[in-house]
PDB file of C-alpha atoms in Angstrom:
ATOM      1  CA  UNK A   1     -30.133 -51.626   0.068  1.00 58.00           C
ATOM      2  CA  UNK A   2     -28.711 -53.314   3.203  1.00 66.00           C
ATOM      3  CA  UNK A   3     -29.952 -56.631   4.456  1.00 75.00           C
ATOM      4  CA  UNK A   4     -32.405 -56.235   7.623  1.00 83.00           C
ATOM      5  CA  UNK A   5     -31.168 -59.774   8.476  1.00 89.00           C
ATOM      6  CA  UNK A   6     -27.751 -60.227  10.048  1.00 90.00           C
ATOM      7  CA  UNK A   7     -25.735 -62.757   8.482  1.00 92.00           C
ATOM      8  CA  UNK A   8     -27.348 -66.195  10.937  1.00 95.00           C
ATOM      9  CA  UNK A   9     -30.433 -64.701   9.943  1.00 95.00           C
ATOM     10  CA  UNK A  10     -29.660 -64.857   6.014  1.00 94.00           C
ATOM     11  CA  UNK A  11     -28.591 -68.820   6.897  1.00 96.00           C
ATOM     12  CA  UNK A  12     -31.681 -69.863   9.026  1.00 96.00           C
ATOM     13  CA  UNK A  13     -33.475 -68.701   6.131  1.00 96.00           C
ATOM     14  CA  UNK A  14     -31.431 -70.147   3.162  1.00 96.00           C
ATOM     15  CA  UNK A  15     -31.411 -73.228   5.549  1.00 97.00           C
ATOM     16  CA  UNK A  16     -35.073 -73.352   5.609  1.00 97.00           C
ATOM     17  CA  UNK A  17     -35.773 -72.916   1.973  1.00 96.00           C
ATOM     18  CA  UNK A  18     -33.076 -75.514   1.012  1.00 95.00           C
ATOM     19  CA  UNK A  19     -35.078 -77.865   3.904  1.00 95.00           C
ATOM     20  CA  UNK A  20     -37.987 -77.434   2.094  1.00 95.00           C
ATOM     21  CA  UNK A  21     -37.000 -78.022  -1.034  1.00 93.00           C
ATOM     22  CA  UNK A  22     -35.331 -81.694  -0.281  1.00 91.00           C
ATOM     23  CA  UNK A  23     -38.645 -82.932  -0.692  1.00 91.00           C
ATOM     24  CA  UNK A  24     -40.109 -80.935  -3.651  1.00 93.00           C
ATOM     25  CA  UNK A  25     -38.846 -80.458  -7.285  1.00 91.00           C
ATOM     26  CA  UNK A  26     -40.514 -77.019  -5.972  1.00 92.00           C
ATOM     27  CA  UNK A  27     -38.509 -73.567  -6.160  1.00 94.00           C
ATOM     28  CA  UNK A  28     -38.642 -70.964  -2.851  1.00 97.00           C
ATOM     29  CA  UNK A  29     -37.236 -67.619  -2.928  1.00 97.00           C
ATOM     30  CA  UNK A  30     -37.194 -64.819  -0.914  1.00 97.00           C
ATOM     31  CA  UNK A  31     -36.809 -61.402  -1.749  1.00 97.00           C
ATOM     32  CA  UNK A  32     -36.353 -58.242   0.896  1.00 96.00           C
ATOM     33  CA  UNK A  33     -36.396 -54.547  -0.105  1.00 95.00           C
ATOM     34  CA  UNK A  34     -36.974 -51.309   1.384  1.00 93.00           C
ATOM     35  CA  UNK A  35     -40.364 -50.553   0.385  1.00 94.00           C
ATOM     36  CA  UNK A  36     -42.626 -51.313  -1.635  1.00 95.00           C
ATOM     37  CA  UNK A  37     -42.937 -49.176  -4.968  1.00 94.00           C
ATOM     38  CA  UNK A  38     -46.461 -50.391  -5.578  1.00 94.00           C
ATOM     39  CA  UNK A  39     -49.433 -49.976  -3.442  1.00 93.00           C
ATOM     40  CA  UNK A  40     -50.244 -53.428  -3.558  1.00 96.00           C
ATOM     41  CA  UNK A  41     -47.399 -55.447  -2.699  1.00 96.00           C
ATOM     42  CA  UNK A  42     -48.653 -58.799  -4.325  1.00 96.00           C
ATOM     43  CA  UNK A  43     -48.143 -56.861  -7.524  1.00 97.00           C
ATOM     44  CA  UNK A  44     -44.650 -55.944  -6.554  1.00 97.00           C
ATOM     45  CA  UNK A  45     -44.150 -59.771  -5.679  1.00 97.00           C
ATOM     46  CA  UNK A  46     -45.793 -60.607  -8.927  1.00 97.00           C
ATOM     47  CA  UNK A  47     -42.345 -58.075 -11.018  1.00 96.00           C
ATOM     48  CA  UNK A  48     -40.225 -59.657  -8.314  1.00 96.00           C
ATOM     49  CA  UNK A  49     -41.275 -62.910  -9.450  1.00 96.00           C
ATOM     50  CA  UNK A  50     -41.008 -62.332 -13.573  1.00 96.00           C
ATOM     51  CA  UNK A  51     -37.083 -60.290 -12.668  1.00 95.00           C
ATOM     52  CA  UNK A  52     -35.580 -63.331 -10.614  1.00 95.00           C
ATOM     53  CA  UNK A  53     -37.311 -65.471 -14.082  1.00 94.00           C
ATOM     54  CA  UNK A  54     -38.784 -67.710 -11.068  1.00 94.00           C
ATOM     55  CA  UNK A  55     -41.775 -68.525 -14.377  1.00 93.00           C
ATOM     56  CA  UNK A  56     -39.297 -70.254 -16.177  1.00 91.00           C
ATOM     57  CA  UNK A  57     -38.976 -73.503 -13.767  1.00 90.00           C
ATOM     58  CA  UNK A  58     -39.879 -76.539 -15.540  1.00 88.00           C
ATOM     59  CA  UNK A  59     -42.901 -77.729 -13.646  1.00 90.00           C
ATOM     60  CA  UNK A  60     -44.290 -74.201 -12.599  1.00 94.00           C
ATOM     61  CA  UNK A  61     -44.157 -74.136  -9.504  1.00 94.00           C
ATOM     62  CA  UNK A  62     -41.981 -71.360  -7.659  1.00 95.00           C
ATOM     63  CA  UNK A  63     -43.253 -69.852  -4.660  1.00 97.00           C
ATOM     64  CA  UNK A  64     -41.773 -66.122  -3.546  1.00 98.00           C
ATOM     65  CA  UNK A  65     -42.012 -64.917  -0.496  1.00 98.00           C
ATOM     66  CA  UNK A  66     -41.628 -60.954  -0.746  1.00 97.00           C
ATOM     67  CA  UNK A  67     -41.225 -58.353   2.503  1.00 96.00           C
ATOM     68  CA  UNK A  68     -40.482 -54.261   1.743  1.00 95.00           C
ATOM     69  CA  UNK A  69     -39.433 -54.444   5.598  1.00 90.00           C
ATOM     70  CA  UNK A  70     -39.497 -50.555   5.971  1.00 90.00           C
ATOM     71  CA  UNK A  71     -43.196 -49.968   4.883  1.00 89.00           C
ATOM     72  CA  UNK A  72     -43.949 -53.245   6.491  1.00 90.00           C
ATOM     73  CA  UNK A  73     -45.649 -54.886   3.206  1.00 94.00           C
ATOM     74  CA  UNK A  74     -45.476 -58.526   2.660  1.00 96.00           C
ATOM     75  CA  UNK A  75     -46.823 -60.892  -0.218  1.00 97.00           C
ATOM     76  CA  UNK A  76     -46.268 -64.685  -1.256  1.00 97.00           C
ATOM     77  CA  UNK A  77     -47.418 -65.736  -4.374  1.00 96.00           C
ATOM     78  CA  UNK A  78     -46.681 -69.128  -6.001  1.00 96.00           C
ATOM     79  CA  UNK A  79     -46.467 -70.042 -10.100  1.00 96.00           C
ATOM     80  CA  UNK A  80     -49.264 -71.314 -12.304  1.00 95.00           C
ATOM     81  CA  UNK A  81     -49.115 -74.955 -10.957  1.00 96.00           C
ATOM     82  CA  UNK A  82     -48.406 -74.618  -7.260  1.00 95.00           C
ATOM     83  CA  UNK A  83     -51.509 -72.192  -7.824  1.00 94.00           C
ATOM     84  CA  UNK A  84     -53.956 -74.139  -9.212  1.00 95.00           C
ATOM     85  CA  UNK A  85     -53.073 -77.075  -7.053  1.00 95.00           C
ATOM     86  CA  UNK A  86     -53.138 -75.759  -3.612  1.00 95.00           C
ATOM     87  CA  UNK A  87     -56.599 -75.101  -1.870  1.00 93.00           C
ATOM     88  CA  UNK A  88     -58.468 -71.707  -2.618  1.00 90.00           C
ATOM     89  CA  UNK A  89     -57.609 -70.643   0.682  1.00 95.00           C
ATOM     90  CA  UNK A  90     -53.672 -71.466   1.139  1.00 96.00           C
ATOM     91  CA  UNK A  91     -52.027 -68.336   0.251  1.00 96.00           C
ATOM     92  CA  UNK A  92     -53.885 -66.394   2.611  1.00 96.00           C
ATOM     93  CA  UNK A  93     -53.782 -68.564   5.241  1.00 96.00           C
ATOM     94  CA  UNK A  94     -49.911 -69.002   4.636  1.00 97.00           C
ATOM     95  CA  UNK A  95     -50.012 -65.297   4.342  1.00 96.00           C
ATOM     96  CA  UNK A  96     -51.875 -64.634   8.070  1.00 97.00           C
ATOM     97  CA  UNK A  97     -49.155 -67.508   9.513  1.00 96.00           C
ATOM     98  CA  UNK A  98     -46.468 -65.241   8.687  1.00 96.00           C
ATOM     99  CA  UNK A  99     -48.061 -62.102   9.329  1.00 96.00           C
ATOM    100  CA  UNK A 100     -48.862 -63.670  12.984  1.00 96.00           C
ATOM    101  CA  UNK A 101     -44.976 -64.048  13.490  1.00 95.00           C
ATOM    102  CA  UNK A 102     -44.614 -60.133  11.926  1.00 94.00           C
ATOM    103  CA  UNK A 103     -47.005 -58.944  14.372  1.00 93.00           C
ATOM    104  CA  UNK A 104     -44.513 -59.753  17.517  1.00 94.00           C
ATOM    105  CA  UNK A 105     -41.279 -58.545  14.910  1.00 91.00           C
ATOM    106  CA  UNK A 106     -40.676 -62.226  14.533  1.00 94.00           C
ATOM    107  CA  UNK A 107     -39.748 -61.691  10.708  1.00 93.00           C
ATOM    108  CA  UNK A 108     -37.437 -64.751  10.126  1.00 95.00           C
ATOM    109  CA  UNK A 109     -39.727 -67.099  12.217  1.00 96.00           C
ATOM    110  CA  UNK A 110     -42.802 -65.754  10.284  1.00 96.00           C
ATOM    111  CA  UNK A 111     -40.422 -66.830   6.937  1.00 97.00           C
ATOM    112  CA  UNK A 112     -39.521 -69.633   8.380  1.00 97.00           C
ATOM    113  CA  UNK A 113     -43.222 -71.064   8.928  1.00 97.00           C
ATOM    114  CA  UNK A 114     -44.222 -70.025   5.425  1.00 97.00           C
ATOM    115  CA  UNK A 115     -41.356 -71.851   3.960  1.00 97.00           C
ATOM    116  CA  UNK A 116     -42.087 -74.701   5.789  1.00 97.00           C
ATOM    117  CA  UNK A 117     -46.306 -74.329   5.029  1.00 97.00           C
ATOM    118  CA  UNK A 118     -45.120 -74.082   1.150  1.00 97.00           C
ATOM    119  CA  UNK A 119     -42.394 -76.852   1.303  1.00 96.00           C
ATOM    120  CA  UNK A 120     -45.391 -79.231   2.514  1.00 96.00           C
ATOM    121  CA  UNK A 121     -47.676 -78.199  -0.195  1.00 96.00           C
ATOM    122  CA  UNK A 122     -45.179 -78.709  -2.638  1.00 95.00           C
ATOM    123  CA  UNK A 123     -43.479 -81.846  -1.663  1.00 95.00           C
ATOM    124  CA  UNK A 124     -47.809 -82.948  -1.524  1.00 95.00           C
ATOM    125  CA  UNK A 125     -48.326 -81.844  -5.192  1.00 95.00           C
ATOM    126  CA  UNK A 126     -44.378 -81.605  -6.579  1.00 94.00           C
ATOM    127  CA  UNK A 127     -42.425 -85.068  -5.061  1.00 92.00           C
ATOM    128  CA  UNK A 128     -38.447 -85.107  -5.402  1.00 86.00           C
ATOM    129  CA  UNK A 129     -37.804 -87.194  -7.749  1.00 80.00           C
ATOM    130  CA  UNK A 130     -33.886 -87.802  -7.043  1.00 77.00           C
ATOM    131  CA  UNK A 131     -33.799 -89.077 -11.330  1.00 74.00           C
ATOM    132  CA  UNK A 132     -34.756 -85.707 -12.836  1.00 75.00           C
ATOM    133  CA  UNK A 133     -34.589 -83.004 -10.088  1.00 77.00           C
ATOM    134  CA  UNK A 134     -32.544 -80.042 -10.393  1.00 78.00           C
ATOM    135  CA  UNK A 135     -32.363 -76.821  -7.781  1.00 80.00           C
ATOM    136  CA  UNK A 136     -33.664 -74.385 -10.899  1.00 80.00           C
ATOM    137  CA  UNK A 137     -33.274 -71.708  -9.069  1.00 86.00           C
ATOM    138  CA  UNK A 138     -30.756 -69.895  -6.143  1.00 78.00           C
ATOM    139  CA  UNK A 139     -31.436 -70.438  -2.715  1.00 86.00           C
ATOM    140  CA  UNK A 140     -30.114 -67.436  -1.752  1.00 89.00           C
ATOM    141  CA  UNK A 141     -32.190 -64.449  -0.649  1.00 93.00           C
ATOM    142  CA  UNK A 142     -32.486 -61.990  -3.078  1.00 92.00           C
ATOM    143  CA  UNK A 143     -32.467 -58.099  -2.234  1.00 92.00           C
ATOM    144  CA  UNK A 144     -33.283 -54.729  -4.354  1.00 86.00           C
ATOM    145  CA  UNK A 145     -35.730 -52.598  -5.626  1.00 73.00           C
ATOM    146  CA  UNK A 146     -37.187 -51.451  -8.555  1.00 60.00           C
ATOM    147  CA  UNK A 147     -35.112 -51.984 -11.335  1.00 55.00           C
ATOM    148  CA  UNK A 148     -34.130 -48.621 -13.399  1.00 51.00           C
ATOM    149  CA  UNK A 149     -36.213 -48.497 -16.722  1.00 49.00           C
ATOM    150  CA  UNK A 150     -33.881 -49.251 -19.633  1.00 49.00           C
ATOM    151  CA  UNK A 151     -36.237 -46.869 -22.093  1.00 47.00           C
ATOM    152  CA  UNK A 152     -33.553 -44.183 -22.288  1.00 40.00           C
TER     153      UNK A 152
END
């Protein structure tokens, strides 16, 4: 796949992740692909989420932020304890925020305004705590599709 984000684009939104993670032991990622090889794309986020092993952070609470930019599908969807902490109604009103930015083909200010909805949430629920923090997982956005099945 090739990136749908030129290369300032890529670094506004690596720069906004890593912003909103100063405050948080929380864990951001985004991931970009083609399209979507689900029909629901929060179950696509949800194997996005398990293949960059954003489950394994110590405290449970990565957030990913997935876009398949050429069918136009978009999901977030947050860990176990980011999930159960945040009100009922975050994700899709974090959701409708970005999709508000999509709308006018504002993709990296939509990201951008998630990021910064789920940094706030998590520095609320997830502090920094300078003694035992530790970036758990890359910054970097992440880009792909479906992995090729290894049953052969």
């Amino acid at each position: 796949m090739t990136s749908p984000l030129t290369p300032a684009q890529d670094e506004a939104l690596v720069a906004a992740i890593r912003q909103a993670e100063t405050t948080t032991s929380g864990e951001i990622r985004v991931h970009l692909e083609d399209t979507c090889p689900t029909p629901e794309p929060l179950d696509r986020a949800a194997q996005v989420f398990a293949e960059l092993n954003m489950h394994k952070t110590a405290a449970r609470n990565g957030v990913l932020f997935y876009m398949a930019w050429k069918s136009r599908q978009f999901a977030v969807i947050g860990d176990a304890a980011i999930n159960s902490a945040v009100p009922d109604d975050f994700w899709e009103t974090t959701k409708e925020t970005v999709l508000e930015q999509f709308r006018h083909d504002n993709y990296v200010l939509g990201l951008e305004r998630g990021i910064k909805m789920v940094g706030e949430q998590l520095k609320r629920y997830f502090p920094y705590d300078r003694a035992t923090d530790q970036n758990e997982l890359d910054d970097t956005i992440s880009f792909g599709g479906p992995k090729p099945s290894s049953d052969a």
